[in-house]
Amino acid sequence: MGFSLLPDRVIGSIFNLNVKALAEGGVRLLLADLDNTIVPYSVSEPTEQVFSWVNRLDQNGIRLFIISNNRSKTRIKQYCARLGVPYVDHAGKPGTRSFLRAMEQMHVSPRQTAVIGDQIFTDVLGAKRAGLFVILVRPIDLSHPLRALRYQMERPVIAAAKRKMNR
Ligand SMILES: [Mg+2]
């Protein structure tokens, strides 16, 4: 089976997401990565800005669902409980199991679903394997050397995605 590493959209941050356009395109479920997409690693309290972002999704008929590879169960659980959104931790991206389970749980089709995340080889690859529309955001925090290195490795793919978007 063929699949792509190229995201369908590349944006700077979740707060730049065109929620209205997504809703008008029929999207009802947004499967979002947590770490470095919505919050920096180790943060366990949603900010006001994140709360209002989730409200904006809700007002446009889009349910947020967190799909995280993180294994520290208490933090993800606490964060998502505060935010009032369903989640899967230890998700095994780029495996597709968690994406499929979330769509089934929320009773939506792949065409009504979009994915948002910060990593090519987990978030984007997993989403494309599941046949989903995927938006890549710039990682929030690149100060960790290994994360910065990984981002450097992803840059050619991101550049290719941007060229494709502009065609
Ligand atoms: Mg991430």
Short mmCIF file of N, CA and C and ligand atoms in Angstrom, two decimals:
data_model
loop_
_atom_site.label_atom_id
_atom_site.label_comp_id
_atom_site.label_asym_id
_atom_site.label_seq_id
_atom_site.Cartn_x
_atom_site.Cartn_y
_atom_site.Cartn_z
N MET A 1 0.83 -1.20 0.00
CA MET A 1 0.00 0.00 0.00
C MET A 1 0.87 1.25 0.00
N GLY A 2 0.58 2.17 -0.89
CA GLY A 2 1.36 3.41 -0.95
C GLY A 2 0.85 4.44 0.03
N PHE A 3 1.77 5.23 0.54
CA PHE A 3 1.33 6.34 1.38
C PHE A 3 2.37 7.44 1.30
N SER A 4 2.01 8.61 1.76
CA SER A 4 2.85 9.78 1.62
C SER A 4 3.33 10.28 2.97
N LEU A 5 4.47 10.98 2.94
CA LEU A 5 4.95 11.66 4.14
C LEU A 5 4.55 13.13 4.11
N LEU A 6 3.89 13.53 3.03
CA LEU A 6 3.60 14.94 2.86
C LEU A 6 2.29 15.35 3.53
N PRO A 7 2.36 16.33 4.44
CA PRO A 7 1.12 16.86 5.02
C PRO A 7 0.33 17.61 3.95
N ASP A 8 -0.98 17.73 4.16
CA ASP A 8 -1.84 18.46 3.22
C ASP A 8 -1.74 19.96 3.42
N ARG A 9 -1.44 20.38 4.65
CA ARG A 9 -1.26 21.80 4.97
C ARG A 9 -0.10 21.93 5.94
N VAL A 10 0.59 23.06 5.88
CA VAL A 10 1.64 23.37 6.85
C VAL A 10 1.32 24.75 7.43
N ILE A 11 1.17 24.82 8.75
CA ILE A 11 0.87 26.11 9.39
C ILE A 11 1.82 26.31 10.58
N GLY A 12 1.87 27.54 11.08
CA GLY A 12 2.82 27.86 12.14
C GLY A 12 2.42 27.30 13.49
N SER A 13 1.13 27.33 13.78
CA SER A 13 0.67 26.90 15.10
C SER A 13 -0.81 26.53 15.02
N ILE A 14 -1.29 25.78 16.02
CA ILE A 14 -2.72 25.41 16.04
C ILE A 14 -3.62 26.64 15.99
N PHE A 15 -3.11 27.75 16.52
CA PHE A 15 -3.94 28.96 16.58
C PHE A 15 -4.10 29.63 15.22
N ASN A 16 -3.31 29.20 14.24
CA ASN A 16 -3.45 29.68 12.86
C ASN A 16 -4.39 28.81 12.04
N LEU A 17 -4.91 27.75 12.66
CA LEU A 17 -5.79 26.84 11.93
C LEU A 17 -7.05 27.56 11.47
N ASN A 18 -7.40 27.39 10.20
CA ASN A 18 -8.62 28.00 9.68
C ASN A 18 -9.80 27.07 10.01
N VAL A 19 -10.34 27.25 11.22
CA VAL A 19 -11.38 26.37 11.75
C VAL A 19 -12.64 26.40 10.89
N LYS A 20 -12.99 27.60 10.44
CA LYS A 20 -14.21 27.76 9.65
C LYS A 20 -14.10 27.01 8.31
N ALA A 21 -12.95 27.15 7.67
CA ALA A 21 -12.75 26.46 6.38
C ALA A 21 -12.79 24.95 6.56
N LEU A 22 -12.22 24.49 7.68
CA LEU A 22 -12.21 23.05 7.97
C LEU A 22 -13.65 22.55 8.14
N ALA A 23 -14.45 23.31 8.91
CA ALA A 23 -15.85 22.94 9.15
C ALA A 23 -16.64 22.96 7.84
N GLU A 24 -16.39 23.98 7.02
CA GLU A 24 -17.09 24.09 5.74
C GLU A 24 -16.71 22.95 4.79
N GLY A 25 -15.52 22.40 4.99
CA GLY A 25 -15.08 21.24 4.21
C GLY A 25 -15.66 19.93 4.72
N GLY A 26 -16.48 20.01 5.77
CA GLY A 26 -17.17 18.81 6.26
C GLY A 26 -16.50 18.11 7.43
N VAL A 27 -15.45 18.72 7.97
CA VAL A 27 -14.73 18.07 9.07
C VAL A 27 -15.52 18.20 10.38
N ARG A 28 -15.69 17.08 11.08
CA ARG A 28 -16.42 17.05 12.35
C ARG A 28 -15.54 16.60 13.51
N LEU A 29 -14.38 16.03 13.17
CA LEU A 29 -13.50 15.49 14.22
C LEU A 29 -12.06 15.88 13.90
N LEU A 30 -11.39 16.46 14.90
CA LEU A 30 -9.98 16.82 14.74
C LEU A 30 -9.16 15.97 15.70
N LEU A 31 -8.33 15.09 15.13
CA LEU A 31 -7.47 14.23 15.93
C LEU A 31 -6.14 14.95 16.10
N ALA A 32 -5.85 15.35 17.33
CA ALA A 32 -4.68 16.20 17.54
C ALA A 32 -3.63 15.53 18.41
N ASP A 33 -2.40 15.70 17.99
CA ASP A 33 -1.26 15.36 18.82
C ASP A 33 -1.24 16.36 19.98
N LEU A 34 -0.65 15.98 21.10
CA LEU A 34 -0.60 16.92 22.24
C LEU A 34 0.77 17.60 22.36
N ASP A 35 1.82 16.79 22.60
CA ASP A 35 3.13 17.35 22.92
C ASP A 35 3.77 18.08 21.75
N ASN A 36 4.11 19.31 21.99
CA ASN A 36 4.76 20.18 21.01
C ASN A 36 3.82 20.58 19.87
N THR A 37 2.56 20.12 19.94
CA THR A 37 1.55 20.59 18.99
C THR A 37 0.62 21.57 19.71
N ILE A 38 0.08 21.12 20.86
CA ILE A 38 -0.84 21.96 21.65
C ILE A 38 -0.13 22.58 22.85
N VAL A 39 0.74 21.80 23.46
CA VAL A 39 1.51 22.29 24.62
C VAL A 39 2.96 21.86 24.53
N PRO A 40 3.85 22.61 25.20
CA PRO A 40 5.23 22.13 25.34
C PRO A 40 5.23 20.86 26.19
N TYR A 41 6.24 20.01 26.00
CA TYR A 41 6.39 18.81 26.82
C TYR A 41 6.34 19.20 28.29
N SER A 42 5.70 18.40 29.10
CA SER A 42 5.66 18.51 30.56
C SER A 42 4.61 19.49 31.10
N VAL A 43 3.97 20.26 30.25
CA VAL A 43 2.89 21.12 30.72
C VAL A 43 1.63 20.27 30.92
N SER A 44 0.94 20.45 32.05
CA SER A 44 -0.25 19.64 32.28
C SER A 44 -1.51 20.46 32.56
N GLU A 45 -1.42 21.77 32.38
CA GLU A 45 -2.60 22.64 32.54
C GLU A 45 -2.84 23.40 31.24
N PRO A 46 -4.06 23.30 30.67
CA PRO A 46 -4.35 24.06 29.46
C PRO A 46 -4.36 25.57 29.75
N THR A 47 -3.85 26.34 28.81
CA THR A 47 -3.88 27.81 28.95
C THR A 47 -5.25 28.34 28.47
N GLU A 48 -5.53 29.59 28.79
CA GLU A 48 -6.76 30.23 28.33
C GLU A 48 -6.85 30.21 26.81
N GLN A 49 -5.68 30.39 26.17
CA GLN A 49 -5.65 30.41 24.71
C GLN A 49 -6.09 29.05 24.13
N VAL A 50 -5.66 27.97 24.80
CA VAL A 50 -6.06 26.64 24.34
C VAL A 50 -7.55 26.42 24.59
N PHE A 51 -8.04 26.84 25.76
CA PHE A 51 -9.47 26.73 26.04
C PHE A 51 -10.31 27.44 24.97
N SER A 52 -9.88 28.65 24.60
CA SER A 52 -10.69 29.39 23.64
C SER A 52 -10.58 28.77 22.24
N TRP A 53 -9.43 28.16 21.95
CA TRP A 53 -9.28 27.44 20.67
C TRP A 53 -10.25 26.26 20.60
N VAL A 54 -10.35 25.51 21.69
CA VAL A 54 -11.25 24.36 21.74
C VAL A 54 -12.71 24.83 21.64
N ASN A 55 -13.03 25.96 22.28
CA ASN A 55 -14.37 26.54 22.16
C ASN A 55 -14.70 26.90 20.72
N ARG A 56 -13.70 27.46 20.04
CA ARG A 56 -13.91 27.84 18.63
C ARG A 56 -14.17 26.61 17.77
N LEU A 57 -13.45 25.52 18.04
CA LEU A 57 -13.71 24.26 17.32
C LEU A 57 -15.15 23.81 17.58
N ASP A 58 -15.53 23.79 18.87
CA ASP A 58 -16.88 23.37 19.27
C ASP A 58 -17.95 24.18 18.57
N GLN A 59 -17.75 25.49 18.55
CA GLN A 59 -18.74 26.38 17.94
C GLN A 59 -18.88 26.12 16.44
N ASN A 60 -17.85 25.56 15.85
CA ASN A 60 -17.89 25.22 14.42
C ASN A 60 -18.23 23.76 14.18
N GLY A 61 -18.66 23.07 15.24
CA GLY A 61 -19.11 21.69 15.10
C GLY A 61 -17.99 20.68 14.95
N ILE A 62 -16.79 21.05 15.41
CA ILE A 62 -15.65 20.13 15.31
C ILE A 62 -15.26 19.68 16.72
N ARG A 63 -15.27 18.36 16.93
CA ARG A 63 -14.87 17.80 18.21
C ARG A 63 -13.38 17.53 18.20
N LEU A 64 -12.72 17.92 19.29
CA LEU A 64 -11.29 17.65 19.42
C LEU A 64 -11.08 16.31 20.13
N PHE A 65 -10.10 15.56 19.67
CA PHE A 65 -9.78 14.24 20.25
C PHE A 65 -8.27 14.15 20.26
N ILE A 66 -7.67 13.94 21.44
CA ILE A 66 -6.21 13.90 21.55
C ILE A 66 -5.69 12.48 21.30
N ILE A 67 -4.71 12.39 20.40
CA ILE A 67 -4.06 11.11 20.10
C ILE A 67 -2.58 11.30 20.41
N SER A 68 -2.14 10.77 21.54
CA SER A 68 -0.77 11.02 22.00
C SER A 68 0.04 9.73 22.12
N ASN A 69 1.27 9.79 21.69
CA ASN A 69 2.17 8.64 21.90
C ASN A 69 2.76 8.63 23.30
N ASN A 70 2.50 9.69 24.07
CA ASN A 70 3.07 9.82 25.41
C ASN A 70 2.62 8.68 26.31
N ARG A 71 3.55 8.21 27.13
CA ARG A 71 3.25 7.08 28.01
C ARG A 71 3.00 7.50 29.46
N SER A 72 3.22 8.79 29.77
CA SER A 72 2.99 9.23 31.16
C SER A 72 1.51 9.48 31.36
N LYS A 73 0.80 8.43 31.72
CA LYS A 73 -0.66 8.42 31.72
C LYS A 73 -1.28 9.56 32.53
N THR A 74 -0.73 9.86 33.68
CA THR A 74 -1.40 10.84 34.55
C THR A 74 -1.46 12.22 33.91
N ARG A 75 -0.35 12.64 33.26
CA ARG A 75 -0.32 13.97 32.69
C ARG A 75 -1.33 14.13 31.55
N ILE A 76 -1.35 13.19 30.62
CA ILE A 76 -2.27 13.27 29.48
C ILE A 76 -3.72 13.23 29.97
N LYS A 77 -3.95 12.32 30.93
CA LYS A 77 -5.29 12.16 31.49
C LYS A 77 -5.75 13.46 32.15
N GLN A 78 -4.87 14.04 32.94
CA GLN A 78 -5.20 15.28 33.65
C GLN A 78 -5.46 16.43 32.67
N TYR A 79 -4.56 16.54 31.68
CA TYR A 79 -4.69 17.64 30.72
C TYR A 79 -6.02 17.54 29.96
N CYS A 80 -6.34 16.35 29.47
CA CYS A 80 -7.54 16.16 28.66
C CYS A 80 -8.81 16.28 29.51
N ALA A 81 -8.73 15.87 30.77
CA ALA A 81 -9.88 16.02 31.68
C ALA A 81 -10.17 17.50 31.91
N ARG A 82 -9.12 18.28 32.15
CA ARG A 82 -9.28 19.73 32.34
C ARG A 82 -9.93 20.37 31.11
N LEU A 83 -9.50 19.88 29.95
CA LEU A 83 -9.98 20.45 28.69
C LEU A 83 -11.35 19.88 28.30
N GLY A 84 -11.71 18.76 28.92
CA GLY A 84 -12.99 18.13 28.60
C GLY A 84 -13.03 17.48 27.24
N VAL A 85 -11.91 16.88 26.83
CA VAL A 85 -11.87 16.21 25.53
C VAL A 85 -11.43 14.75 25.68
N PRO A 86 -11.95 13.87 24.82
CA PRO A 86 -11.52 12.48 24.85
C PRO A 86 -10.08 12.34 24.36
N TYR A 87 -9.44 11.25 24.72
CA TYR A 87 -8.04 11.07 24.34
C TYR A 87 -7.68 9.59 24.27
N VAL A 88 -6.59 9.33 23.55
CA VAL A 88 -5.90 8.04 23.59
C VAL A 88 -4.45 8.35 23.89
N ASP A 89 -3.87 7.71 24.90
CA ASP A 89 -2.43 7.85 25.11
C ASP A 89 -1.74 6.57 24.64
N HIS A 90 -0.39 6.58 24.64
CA HIS A 90 0.34 5.38 24.21
C HIS A 90 -0.22 4.93 22.85
N ALA A 91 -0.39 5.89 21.96
CA ALA A 91 -1.19 5.66 20.75
C ALA A 91 -0.51 4.84 19.66
N GLY A 92 0.81 4.75 19.71
CA GLY A 92 1.51 3.93 18.73
C GLY A 92 1.55 4.51 17.32
N LYS A 93 1.44 5.85 17.19
CA LYS A 93 1.62 6.46 15.86
C LYS A 93 3.06 6.19 15.40
N PRO A 94 3.38 5.88 14.17
CA PRO A 94 2.53 6.01 12.98
C PRO A 94 1.58 4.85 12.71
N GLY A 95 1.37 3.98 13.68
CA GLY A 95 0.32 2.97 13.50
C GLY A 95 -1.02 3.66 13.37
N THR A 96 -1.98 2.98 12.73
CA THR A 96 -3.26 3.64 12.44
C THR A 96 -4.36 3.28 13.45
N ARG A 97 -4.07 2.32 14.32
CA ARG A 97 -5.08 1.79 15.24
C ARG A 97 -5.82 2.87 16.03
N SER A 98 -5.08 3.82 16.60
CA SER A 98 -5.71 4.83 17.45
C SER A 98 -6.58 5.80 16.65
N PHE A 99 -6.13 6.13 15.43
CA PHE A 99 -6.94 6.99 14.57
C PHE A 99 -8.27 6.29 14.24
N LEU A 100 -8.18 5.00 13.88
CA LEU A 100 -9.37 4.25 13.50
C LEU A 100 -10.33 4.11 14.68
N ARG A 101 -9.75 3.85 15.85
CA ARG A 101 -10.57 3.68 17.05
C ARG A 101 -11.30 4.99 17.41
N ALA A 102 -10.60 6.10 17.28
CA ALA A 102 -11.21 7.40 17.61
C ALA A 102 -12.38 7.71 16.66
N MET A 103 -12.19 7.44 15.36
CA MET A 103 -13.27 7.71 14.40
C MET A 103 -14.48 6.83 14.69
N GLU A 104 -14.20 5.57 15.06
CA GLU A 104 -15.29 4.65 15.38
C GLU A 104 -16.04 5.13 16.63
N GLN A 105 -15.29 5.51 17.65
CA GLN A 105 -15.87 5.99 18.91
C GLN A 105 -16.73 7.24 18.70
N MET A 106 -16.29 8.11 17.77
CA MET A 106 -16.99 9.38 17.55
C MET A 106 -17.99 9.30 16.39
N HIS A 107 -18.12 8.11 15.80
CA HIS A 107 -19.09 7.87 14.72
C HIS A 107 -18.92 8.84 13.55
N VAL A 108 -17.70 8.99 13.09
CA VAL A 108 -17.44 9.81 11.92
C VAL A 108 -16.65 9.01 10.89
N SER A 109 -16.72 9.44 9.64
CA SER A 109 -16.00 8.78 8.56
C SER A 109 -14.63 9.46 8.38
N PRO A 110 -13.72 8.80 7.66
CA PRO A 110 -12.43 9.44 7.37
C PRO A 110 -12.57 10.79 6.68
N ARG A 111 -13.60 10.95 5.83
CA ARG A 111 -13.79 12.23 5.14
C ARG A 111 -14.24 13.34 6.08
N GLN A 112 -14.74 12.98 7.25
CA GLN A 112 -15.17 13.98 8.25
C GLN A 112 -14.10 14.22 9.29
N THR A 113 -12.91 13.68 9.04
CA THR A 113 -11.85 13.70 10.05
C THR A 113 -10.59 14.38 9.51
N ALA A 114 -9.94 15.16 10.37
CA ALA A 114 -8.64 15.73 10.04
C ALA A 114 -7.69 15.47 11.21
N VAL A 115 -6.40 15.48 10.90
CA VAL A 115 -5.37 15.24 11.91
C VAL A 115 -4.48 16.48 11.97
N ILE A 116 -4.02 16.82 13.18
CA ILE A 116 -3.06 17.91 13.31
C ILE A 116 -1.94 17.47 14.24
N GLY A 117 -0.69 17.74 13.84
CA GLY A 117 0.43 17.30 14.66
C GLY A 117 1.72 17.99 14.22
N ASP A 118 2.79 17.72 14.97
CA ASP A 118 4.05 18.43 14.69
C ASP A 118 5.14 17.54 14.10
N GLN A 119 4.89 16.23 13.99
CA GLN A 119 5.97 15.35 13.52
C GLN A 119 5.60 14.57 12.25
N ILE A 120 6.54 14.61 11.29
CA ILE A 120 6.33 13.92 10.01
C ILE A 120 6.23 12.41 10.19
N PHE A 121 7.15 11.84 10.97
CA PHE A 121 7.27 10.37 10.98
C PHE A 121 6.32 9.68 11.96
N THR A 122 5.56 10.45 12.72
CA THR A 122 4.52 9.84 13.56
C THR A 122 3.14 10.36 13.13
N ASP A 123 2.92 11.66 13.32
CA ASP A 123 1.59 12.25 13.07
C ASP A 123 1.20 12.18 11.59
N VAL A 124 2.08 12.69 10.73
CA VAL A 124 1.74 12.77 9.30
C VAL A 124 1.70 11.37 8.69
N LEU A 125 2.74 10.58 8.95
CA LEU A 125 2.79 9.23 8.37
C LEU A 125 1.58 8.41 8.81
N GLY A 126 1.25 8.46 10.10
CA GLY A 126 0.10 7.71 10.62
C GLY A 126 -1.20 8.15 9.97
N ALA A 127 -1.37 9.47 9.87
CA ALA A 127 -2.60 10.02 9.27
C ALA A 127 -2.73 9.61 7.80
N LYS A 128 -1.62 9.70 7.05
CA LYS A 128 -1.69 9.35 5.63
C LYS A 128 -1.93 7.85 5.45
N ARG A 129 -1.35 7.04 6.33
CA ARG A 129 -1.62 5.59 6.24
C ARG A 129 -3.10 5.29 6.48
N ALA A 130 -3.72 6.13 7.34
CA ALA A 130 -5.15 5.94 7.64
C ALA A 130 -6.04 6.66 6.61
N GLY A 131 -5.40 7.30 5.62
CA GLY A 131 -6.16 7.97 4.56
C GLY A 131 -6.78 9.28 4.99
N LEU A 132 -6.16 9.97 5.95
CA LEU A 132 -6.77 11.18 6.51
C LEU A 132 -6.06 12.45 6.06
N PHE A 133 -6.81 13.54 6.04
CA PHE A 133 -6.29 14.88 5.78
C PHE A 133 -5.45 15.29 6.98
N VAL A 134 -4.24 15.81 6.73
CA VAL A 134 -3.37 16.11 7.87
C VAL A 134 -2.69 17.47 7.74
N ILE A 135 -2.70 18.18 8.85
CA ILE A 135 -2.12 19.52 8.94
C ILE A 135 -0.90 19.45 9.85
N LEU A 136 0.22 19.94 9.35
CA LEU A 136 1.45 19.95 10.15
C LEU A 136 1.65 21.33 10.78
N VAL A 137 1.94 21.37 12.08
CA VAL A 137 2.29 22.63 12.73
C VAL A 137 3.79 22.63 13.05
N ARG A 138 4.33 23.83 13.22
CA ARG A 138 5.71 23.92 13.65
C ARG A 138 5.78 23.52 15.12
N PRO A 139 6.76 22.64 15.49
CA PRO A 139 6.87 22.25 16.90
C PRO A 139 7.01 23.47 17.81
N ILE A 140 6.32 23.45 18.96
CA ILE A 140 6.34 24.60 19.87
C ILE A 140 7.74 24.87 20.41
N ASP A 141 8.40 23.79 20.84
CA ASP A 141 9.69 23.95 21.52
C ASP A 141 10.75 23.09 20.85
N LEU A 142 11.75 23.75 20.27
CA LEU A 142 12.83 23.02 19.59
C LEU A 142 14.14 23.16 20.35
N SER A 143 14.07 23.52 21.63
CA SER A 143 15.30 23.77 22.38
C SER A 143 16.05 22.48 22.73
N HIS A 144 15.33 21.36 22.81
CA HIS A 144 16.00 20.08 23.08
C HIS A 144 16.80 19.67 21.84
N PRO A 145 18.09 19.34 22.00
CA PRO A 145 18.94 19.07 20.82
C PRO A 145 18.42 17.94 19.92
N LEU A 146 17.88 16.88 20.52
CA LEU A 146 17.41 15.77 19.70
C LEU A 146 16.16 16.16 18.90
N ARG A 147 15.32 16.98 19.52
CA ARG A 147 14.12 17.45 18.81
C ARG A 147 14.51 18.40 17.68
N ALA A 148 15.50 19.22 17.94
CA ALA A 148 15.97 20.15 16.91
C ALA A 148 16.56 19.37 15.74
N LEU A 149 17.31 18.31 16.05
CA LEU A 149 17.91 17.46 15.01
C LEU A 149 16.83 16.79 14.18
N ARG A 150 15.82 16.26 14.86
CA ARG A 150 14.73 15.59 14.15
C ARG A 150 14.03 16.58 13.22
N TYR A 151 13.83 17.80 13.73
CA TYR A 151 13.17 18.82 12.91
C TYR A 151 14.00 19.13 11.67
N GLN A 152 15.34 19.17 11.82
CA GLN A 152 16.22 19.40 10.66
C GLN A 152 16.03 18.29 9.63
N MET A 153 15.88 17.04 10.12
CA MET A 153 15.69 15.91 9.20
C MET A 153 14.34 16.00 8.49
N GLU A 154 13.37 16.62 9.14
CA GLU A 154 12.03 16.72 8.56
C GLU A 154 11.91 17.86 7.55
N ARG A 155 12.86 18.77 7.60
CA ARG A 155 12.72 20.00 6.80
C ARG A 155 12.56 19.79 5.29
N PRO A 156 13.31 18.84 4.69
CA PRO A 156 13.09 18.63 3.24
C PRO A 156 11.66 18.20 2.93
N VAL A 157 11.09 17.38 3.80
CA VAL A 157 9.71 16.92 3.59
C VAL A 157 8.75 18.09 3.72
N ILE A 158 9.00 18.94 4.73
CA ILE A 158 8.14 20.10 4.95
C ILE A 158 8.23 21.06 3.76
N ALA A 159 9.46 21.24 3.25
CA ALA A 159 9.64 22.12 2.08
C ALA A 159 8.89 21.56 0.88
N ALA A 160 8.94 20.24 0.69
CA ALA A 160 8.22 19.61 -0.42
C ALA A 160 6.72 19.80 -0.27
N ALA A 161 6.23 19.70 0.96
CA ALA A 161 4.80 19.88 1.21
C ALA A 161 4.37 21.30 0.89
N LYS A 162 5.22 22.26 1.25
CA LYS A 162 4.90 23.66 0.98
C LYS A 162 4.87 23.93 -0.52
N ARG A 163 5.81 23.31 -1.26
CA ARG A 163 5.83 23.49 -2.72
C ARG A 163 4.54 22.93 -3.32
N LYS A 164 4.12 21.77 -2.81
CA LYS A 164 2.92 21.12 -3.33
C LYS A 164 1.67 21.98 -3.05
N MET A 165 1.64 22.59 -1.83
CA MET A 165 0.52 23.46 -1.46
C MET A 165 0.41 24.65 -2.39
N ASN A 166 1.57 25.14 -2.84
CA ASN A 166 1.60 26.37 -3.64
C ASN A 166 1.39 26.13 -5.13
N ARG A 167 1.36 24.85 -5.52
CA ARG A 167 1.18 24.56 -6.95
C ARG A 167 -0.23 24.88 -7.41
MG MG B 1 4.24 15.99 19.09
#
